[in-house]
Short mmCIF file of C-alpha atoms in Angstrom, two decimals:
data_model
loop_
_atom_site.label_atom_id
_atom_site.label_comp_id
_atom_site.label_asym_id
_atom_site.label_seq_id
_atom_site.Cartn_x
_atom_site.Cartn_y
_atom_site.Cartn_z
CA UNK A 270 -0.85 -0.18 -3.82
CA UNK A 271 -1.25 3.02 -1.78
CA UNK A 272 -0.54 3.72 1.88
CA UNK A 273 -0.30 6.36 4.57
CA UNK A 274 1.45 6.44 7.95
CA UNK A 275 0.95 9.19 10.53
CA UNK A 276 2.07 10.19 14.01
CA UNK A 277 -0.08 12.93 15.56
CA UNK A 278 0.73 15.54 18.20
CA UNK A 279 -0.11 13.09 20.98
CA UNK A 280 2.53 10.67 19.68
CA UNK A 281 -0.08 8.19 18.43
CA UNK A 282 0.98 6.22 15.33
CA UNK A 283 -1.34 4.75 12.69
CA UNK A 284 -0.98 3.04 9.30
CA UNK A 285 -3.29 2.16 6.40
CA UNK A 286 -2.73 0.36 3.07
CA UNK A 287 -5.06 -0.30 0.11
CA UNK A 288 -4.54 -2.09 -3.19
CA UNK A 289 -5.97 -3.78 -6.25
CA UNK A 290 -3.12 -6.35 -6.10
CA UNK A 291 -1.26 -7.65 -9.16
CA UNK A 292 -2.37 -7.22 -12.78
CA UNK A 293 -3.59 -10.56 -14.24
CA UNK A 294 -3.60 -12.10 -10.77
CA UNK A 295 -5.63 -15.23 -10.04
CA UNK A 296 -9.05 -14.48 -8.59
CA UNK A 297 -9.08 -15.09 -4.85
CA UNK A 298 -5.43 -14.10 -4.43
CA UNK A 299 -4.71 -12.28 -1.17
CA UNK A 300 -1.55 -10.15 -1.03
CA UNK A 301 0.38 -8.48 1.78
CA UNK A 302 -1.69 -5.29 2.07
CA UNK A 303 -4.53 -6.67 4.21
CA UNK A 304 -2.22 -8.86 6.30
CA UNK A 305 -1.48 -7.10 9.58
CA UNK A 306 2.23 -7.43 10.36
CA UNK A 307 3.14 -7.92 6.69
CA UNK A 308 1.89 -4.97 4.62
CA UNK A 309 0.59 -2.83 7.49
CA UNK A 310 1.56 -2.43 11.14
CA UNK A 311 1.29 0.19 13.89
CA UNK A 312 2.15 0.10 17.59
CA UNK A 313 3.20 2.64 20.20
CA UNK A 314 6.68 2.89 18.61
CA UNK A 315 5.92 3.34 14.90
CA UNK A 316 3.54 2.98 11.96
CA UNK A 317 4.53 1.17 8.72
CA UNK A 318 2.95 0.63 5.26
CA UNK A 319 4.59 -1.58 2.60
CA UNK A 320 4.26 -2.13 -1.16
CA UNK A 321 5.92 -4.33 -3.75
CA UNK A 322 6.12 -8.08 -4.25
CA UNK A 323 3.41 -9.18 -1.86
CA UNK A 324 4.70 -12.71 -1.50
CA UNK A 325 8.13 -11.44 -0.35
CA UNK A 326 6.57 -8.96 2.09
CA UNK A 327 4.38 -11.68 3.60
CA UNK A 328 7.27 -14.11 4.07
CA UNK A 329 9.35 -11.45 5.80
CA UNK A 330 6.51 -9.93 7.88
CA UNK A 331 8.15 -6.72 6.73
CA UNK A 332 6.05 -4.11 8.57
CA UNK A 333 6.20 -5.86 11.95
CA UNK A 334 9.96 -6.38 11.56
CA UNK A 335 10.55 -2.61 11.49
CA UNK A 336 8.82 -2.34 14.88
CA UNK A 337 10.56 -5.47 16.18
CA UNK A 338 14.12 -4.32 15.48
CA UNK A 339 13.27 -0.97 17.08
CA UNK A 340 11.76 -2.72 20.11
CA UNK A 341 14.34 -5.49 20.63
CA UNK A 342 17.52 -4.14 19.00
CA UNK A 343 17.02 -0.53 20.00
CA UNK A 344 17.47 0.74 16.43
CA UNK A 345 16.01 4.12 15.56
CA UNK A 346 13.46 4.42 12.74
CA UNK A 347 15.92 5.05 9.89
CA UNK A 348 18.25 2.27 11.01
CA UNK A 349 15.29 -0.13 11.34
CA UNK A 350 13.97 0.68 7.85
CA UNK A 351 17.42 0.27 6.28
CA UNK A 352 17.99 -2.99 8.15
CA UNK A 353 14.77 -4.71 7.08
CA UNK A 354 15.00 -3.56 3.44
CA UNK A 355 18.58 -4.83 3.24
CA UNK A 356 18.24 -8.04 5.28
CA UNK A 357 14.68 -9.35 5.20
CA UNK A 358 13.54 -9.37 1.57
CA UNK A 359 15.82 -12.13 0.18
CA UNK A 360 15.38 -11.73 -3.59
CA UNK A 361 12.11 -9.84 -3.23
CA UNK A 362 11.49 -6.27 -4.38
CA UNK A 363 9.56 -3.95 -2.07
CA UNK A 364 9.35 -0.54 -0.46
CA UNK A 365 7.89 0.92 2.73
CA UNK A 366 7.14 4.18 4.53
CA UNK A 367 7.28 4.59 8.31
CA UNK A 368 6.86 7.14 11.09
CA UNK A 369 8.00 6.94 14.73
CA UNK A 370 6.31 8.21 17.88
CA UNK A 371 9.05 10.88 18.08
CA UNK A 372 7.87 12.49 14.85
CA UNK A 373 10.54 10.93 12.58
CA UNK A 374 9.61 9.80 9.06
CA UNK A 375 11.51 7.33 6.85
CA UNK A 376 11.14 5.35 3.66
CA UNK A 377 13.17 2.58 2.06
CA UNK A 378 12.91 0.54 -1.14
CA UNK A 379 15.01 -1.81 -3.26
CA UNK A 380 13.00 -1.27 -6.44
CA UNK A 381 13.83 1.18 -9.26
CA UNK A 382 11.47 3.70 -7.73
CA UNK A 383 8.65 4.29 -5.27
CA UNK A 384 5.93 6.94 -5.45
CA UNK A 385 6.22 8.65 -2.07
CA UNK A 386 5.79 11.87 -0.14
CA UNK A 387 6.42 12.91 3.44
CA UNK A 388 6.08 15.98 5.68
CA UNK A 389 6.95 16.89 9.28
CA UNK A 390 5.70 19.59 11.63
CA UNK A 391 8.92 21.63 11.35
CA UNK A 392 8.07 22.38 7.72
CA UNK A 393 10.03 19.65 5.92
CA UNK A 394 8.14 18.27 2.90
CA UNK A 395 9.37 16.00 0.11
CA UNK A 396 7.69 14.23 -2.83
CA UNK A 397 9.77 11.75 -4.82
CA UNK A 398 9.76 8.81 -7.23
CA UNK A 399 13.32 7.58 -7.86
CA UNK B 175 3.82 15.22 23.38
CA UNK B 176 5.80 15.63 20.15
CA UNK B 177 5.73 16.87 16.55
CA UNK B 178 3.43 15.29 14.01
CA UNK B 179 4.71 13.59 10.82
CA UNK B 180 3.09 11.98 7.79
CA UNK B 181 4.20 9.85 4.83
CA UNK B 182 2.25 8.52 1.84
CA UNK B 183 3.10 6.11 -0.98
CA UNK B 184 1.59 5.17 -4.31
CA UNK B 185 3.40 1.91 -4.89
CA UNK B 186 6.91 0.63 -5.61
CA UNK B 187 8.39 -0.95 -8.73
CA UNK B 188 8.13 2.10 -10.97
CA UNK B 189 8.92 1.70 -14.67
CA UNK B 190 12.24 3.50 -15.30
CA UNK B 191 10.78 4.76 -18.58
CA UNK B 192 7.71 6.30 -16.99
CA UNK B 193 6.81 9.34 -19.11
CA UNK B 194 7.59 12.72 -17.53
CA UNK B 195 3.97 13.84 -17.51
CA UNK B 196 2.97 10.68 -15.64
CA UNK B 197 5.68 11.44 -13.08
CA UNK B 198 4.39 15.00 -12.63
CA UNK B 199 0.81 13.72 -12.35
CA UNK B 200 1.91 11.31 -9.60
CA UNK B 201 3.78 14.03 -7.73
CA UNK B 202 0.74 16.34 -7.86
CA UNK B 203 -1.50 13.64 -6.38
CA UNK B 204 1.03 12.81 -3.63
CA UNK B 205 1.36 16.51 -2.79
CA UNK B 206 -2.43 16.93 -2.67
CA UNK B 207 -2.73 13.96 -0.31
CA UNK B 208 0.04 15.29 1.94
CA UNK B 209 -1.75 18.65 2.09
CA UNK B 210 -5.00 16.94 3.12
CA UNK B 211 -3.14 15.14 5.90
CA UNK B 212 -1.24 18.23 7.05
CA UNK B 213 -4.41 20.34 7.33
CA UNK B 214 -6.04 17.56 9.38
CA UNK B 215 -3.02 17.16 11.68
CA UNK B 216 -2.86 20.92 12.29
CA UNK B 217 -6.55 20.68 13.32
CA UNK B 218 -5.68 17.99 15.87
CA UNK B 219 -7.37 15.17 13.97
CA UNK B 220 -6.15 11.82 15.38
CA UNK B 221 -3.62 9.71 13.46
CA UNK B 222 -6.08 6.89 12.75
CA UNK B 223 -8.58 9.31 11.19
CA UNK B 224 -5.85 10.98 9.10
CA UNK B 225 -4.55 7.75 7.57
CA UNK B 226 -8.11 6.74 6.63
CA UNK B 227 -8.81 10.18 5.14
CA UNK B 228 -5.64 10.18 3.03
CA UNK B 229 -5.94 6.59 1.76
CA UNK B 230 -9.58 7.27 0.78
CA UNK B 231 -8.31 10.11 -1.40
CA UNK B 232 -5.72 7.83 -2.99
CA UNK B 233 -8.37 5.13 -3.60
CA UNK B 234 -10.71 7.62 -5.26
CA UNK B 235 -8.13 8.97 -7.70
CA UNK B 236 -7.58 6.43 -10.54
CA UNK B 237 -3.85 7.12 -10.85
CA UNK B 238 -2.50 4.49 -8.47
CA UNK B 239 -3.33 0.81 -8.03
CA UNK B 240 -6.13 0.95 -5.46
CA UNK B 241 -9.86 1.59 -5.42
CA UNK B 242 -10.71 3.16 -8.77
CA UNK B 243 -7.75 2.31 -11.04
CA UNK B 244 -7.06 -1.03 -9.34
CA UNK B 245 -5.15 -3.74 -11.19
CA UNK B 246 -7.35 -6.33 -12.90
CA UNK B 247 -7.59 -10.05 -12.20
CA UNK B 248 -7.09 -12.67 -14.90
CA UNK B 249 -10.84 -12.35 -15.55
CA UNK B 250 -10.67 -8.60 -16.10
CA UNK B 251 -12.45 -7.82 -12.82
CA UNK B 252 -11.28 -5.92 -9.73
CA UNK B 253 -10.74 -7.51 -6.33
CA UNK B 254 -9.53 -5.01 -3.72
CA UNK B 255 -8.03 -5.33 -0.25
CA UNK B 256 -7.04 -2.93 2.51
CA UNK B 257 -6.01 -2.76 6.15
CA UNK B 258 -5.69 -0.16 8.90
CA UNK B 259 -4.02 -0.25 12.29
CA UNK B 260 -4.09 2.09 15.31
CA UNK B 261 -0.81 2.07 17.26
CA UNK B 262 -1.82 2.89 20.85
CA UNK B 263 -3.85 -0.26 21.46
CA UNK B 264 -2.73 -2.10 18.31
CA UNK B 265 -6.34 -2.31 17.12
CA UNK B 266 -6.65 -3.30 13.47
CA UNK B 267 -9.07 -4.08 10.66
CA UNK B 268 -8.59 -5.64 7.21
CA UNK B 269 -10.67 -6.64 4.20
CA UNK B 270 -9.96 -8.64 1.05
CA UNK B 271 -11.72 -9.71 -2.13
CA UNK B 272 -13.94 -6.60 -2.32
CA UNK B 273 -15.68 -5.96 -5.66
CA UNK B 274 -18.29 -3.26 -4.95
CA UNK B 275 -17.08 -1.22 -1.94
CA UNK B 276 -16.07 2.26 -3.14
CA UNK B 277 -13.49 2.83 -0.37
CA UNK B 278 -12.02 -0.44 0.97
CA UNK B 279 -9.99 1.33 3.67
CA UNK B 280 -13.18 2.66 5.26
CA UNK B 281 -14.62 -0.83 5.42
CA UNK B 282 -11.39 -2.01 7.06
CA UNK B 283 -11.89 0.77 9.63
CA UNK B 284 -15.44 -0.46 10.28
CA UNK B 285 -14.14 -4.01 10.74
CA UNK B 286 -11.82 -2.58 13.39
CA UNK B 287 -14.46 -0.41 15.09
CA UNK B 288 -17.76 -2.20 14.54
CA UNK B 289 -17.01 -5.91 14.33
CA UNK B 290 -15.56 -8.46 16.79
CA UNK B 291 -13.05 -9.53 14.12
CA UNK B 292 -9.83 -8.21 12.53
CA UNK B 293 -10.24 -9.50 8.95
CA UNK B 294 -13.30 -10.08 6.73
CA UNK B 295 -13.05 -11.26 3.12
CA UNK B 296 -15.09 -11.81 -0.08
CA UNK B 297 -18.83 -12.40 0.41
CA UNK B 298 -18.65 -11.95 4.18
CA UNK B 299 -16.97 -8.58 3.76
CA UNK B 300 -19.50 -7.50 1.12
CA UNK B 301 -22.36 -8.54 3.44
CA UNK B 302 -20.82 -6.55 6.31
CA UNK B 303 -20.49 -3.55 3.96
CA UNK B 304 -24.20 -3.70 3.12
CA UNK B 305 -25.12 -3.91 6.82
CA UNK B 306 -22.85 -0.96 7.64
CA UNK B 307 -24.35 1.10 4.82
CA UNK B 308 -21.04 2.04 3.16
CA UNK B 309 -21.14 3.33 -0.42
CA UNK B 310 -21.33 0.48 -2.96
CA UNK B 311 -20.72 0.81 -6.72
CA UNK B 312 -20.62 -1.54 -9.70
CA UNK B 313 -17.32 -3.30 -10.34
CA UNK B 314 -17.05 -1.36 -13.62
CA UNK B 315 -16.52 1.84 -11.62
CA UNK B 316 -13.05 0.58 -10.65
CA UNK B 317 -11.98 -0.47 -14.15
CA UNK B 318 -10.03 2.06 -16.25
CA UNK B 319 -9.15 2.00 -19.96
CA UNK B 320 -5.46 2.04 -19.07
CA UNK B 321 -5.74 -1.12 -17.02
CA UNK B 322 -7.85 -2.95 -19.61
CA UNK B 323 -5.00 -2.28 -22.05
CA UNK B 324 -2.37 -3.42 -19.57
CA UNK B 325 -4.24 -6.62 -18.80
CA UNK B 326 -4.34 -7.36 -22.52
CA UNK B 327 -0.57 -6.86 -22.74
CA UNK B 328 -0.05 -9.06 -19.69
CA UNK B 329 -2.17 -11.84 -21.18
CA UNK B 330 -0.39 -11.63 -24.54
CA UNK B 331 2.89 -11.95 -22.68
CA UNK B 332 1.32 -14.55 -20.42
CA UNK B 333 2.80 -12.74 -17.46
CA UNK B 334 1.95 -10.78 -14.38
CA UNK B 335 2.22 -7.17 -15.33
CA UNK B 336 4.39 -4.62 -13.62
CA UNK B 337 2.44 -1.50 -12.79
CA UNK B 338 3.73 0.07 -15.98
CA UNK B 339 5.19 -2.50 -18.31
CA UNK B 340 5.39 -6.15 -19.30
CA UNK B 341 8.41 -7.66 -17.62
CA UNK B 342 10.83 -9.33 -19.95
CA UNK B 343 12.75 -11.83 -17.87
CA UNK B 344 15.92 -9.74 -18.03
CA UNK B 345 14.20 -6.77 -16.43
CA UNK B 346 12.89 -8.47 -13.35
CA UNK B 347 15.76 -7.19 -11.27
CA UNK B 348 17.51 -9.54 -8.88
CA UNK B 349 14.63 -11.94 -9.18
CA UNK B 350 15.29 -12.43 -12.89
CA UNK B 351 18.53 -14.25 -12.39
CA UNK B 352 16.98 -16.40 -9.75
CA UNK B 353 16.07 -19.71 -11.40
CA UNK B 354 13.64 -20.39 -8.61
CA UNK B 355 11.51 -23.45 -9.31
CA UNK B 356 8.68 -21.63 -7.57
CA UNK B 357 5.84 -21.02 -10.04
CA UNK B 358 2.77 -18.84 -9.78
CA UNK B 359 0.10 -18.61 -12.50
CA UNK B 360 2.29 -21.03 -14.44
CA UNK B 361 5.13 -18.51 -14.44
CA UNK B 362 8.43 -18.37 -12.55
CA UNK B 363 7.86 -16.39 -9.38
CA UNK B 364 10.60 -14.03 -10.51
CA UNK B 365 8.40 -12.44 -13.16
CA UNK B 366 6.04 -11.22 -10.49
CA UNK B 367 6.38 -7.50 -10.40
CA UNK B 368 6.45 -5.20 -7.47
CA UNK B 369 2.89 -4.05 -7.30
#
């Protein structure tokens, strides 16, 4: 699975996710990536793209939950990402990347690693795996 | 308004024993995709266009599990899915079960912009792709030697393959200890790997 989340200079957030799914999967299986609110979500507060065990991400509507705890609990982006990774996945293994309308960027995962990269306008740039 | 920001990912559930050169290869691709996004953002390209641009690049490179280089189904074919969402008006588009569309994320964008729906799948999505004139290729284009080998391993182990290795029950992380009765493909759900 691959994904990208962006907030532009006008504060507009967007998210996109694309995948081949699971190796040796049954034909006809649909995972979390195309399900809006599960693998992908964007609103005026943030943009989120998820990857990992699709079935766990679907059950937890992981991407929408990041926006929901920001909207209803007033958490900031990093707090929201930490909260959903720690409290919404049950036994599932997953990761996500997110941006906020304020130009923040965050990622969280409970797997051994996640291929990820991020950059902000002030020059910060990071590419990581573990 | 405010500063721009961008993040990309190439999947979670990485094999702890991933060879160093594979790690460097992944980092180079992620850096290249960030650079594409940064140049676009500096040129005032909108967020929705940047996410589509970057994911297309990730789909085209065979390194990660999407587009060319996608994981294979039990039949050794590729079935791809993608979605895209624009924050300001929460517009969205999604596709599933694609077998010939070169860049699934661009078809998802067309579902958002050019159809009255949010989600098209399988033959309906392929029909929409033909009508929209997006680039179509044979299913073989998406299949790589690496993944043919990994599917073989997965079948021998009668399991769902992690991106980089066959899970032995002990290595399925927290899920491994879970004796969940839930089965999928005739296997305990816990052997399902992060994608």
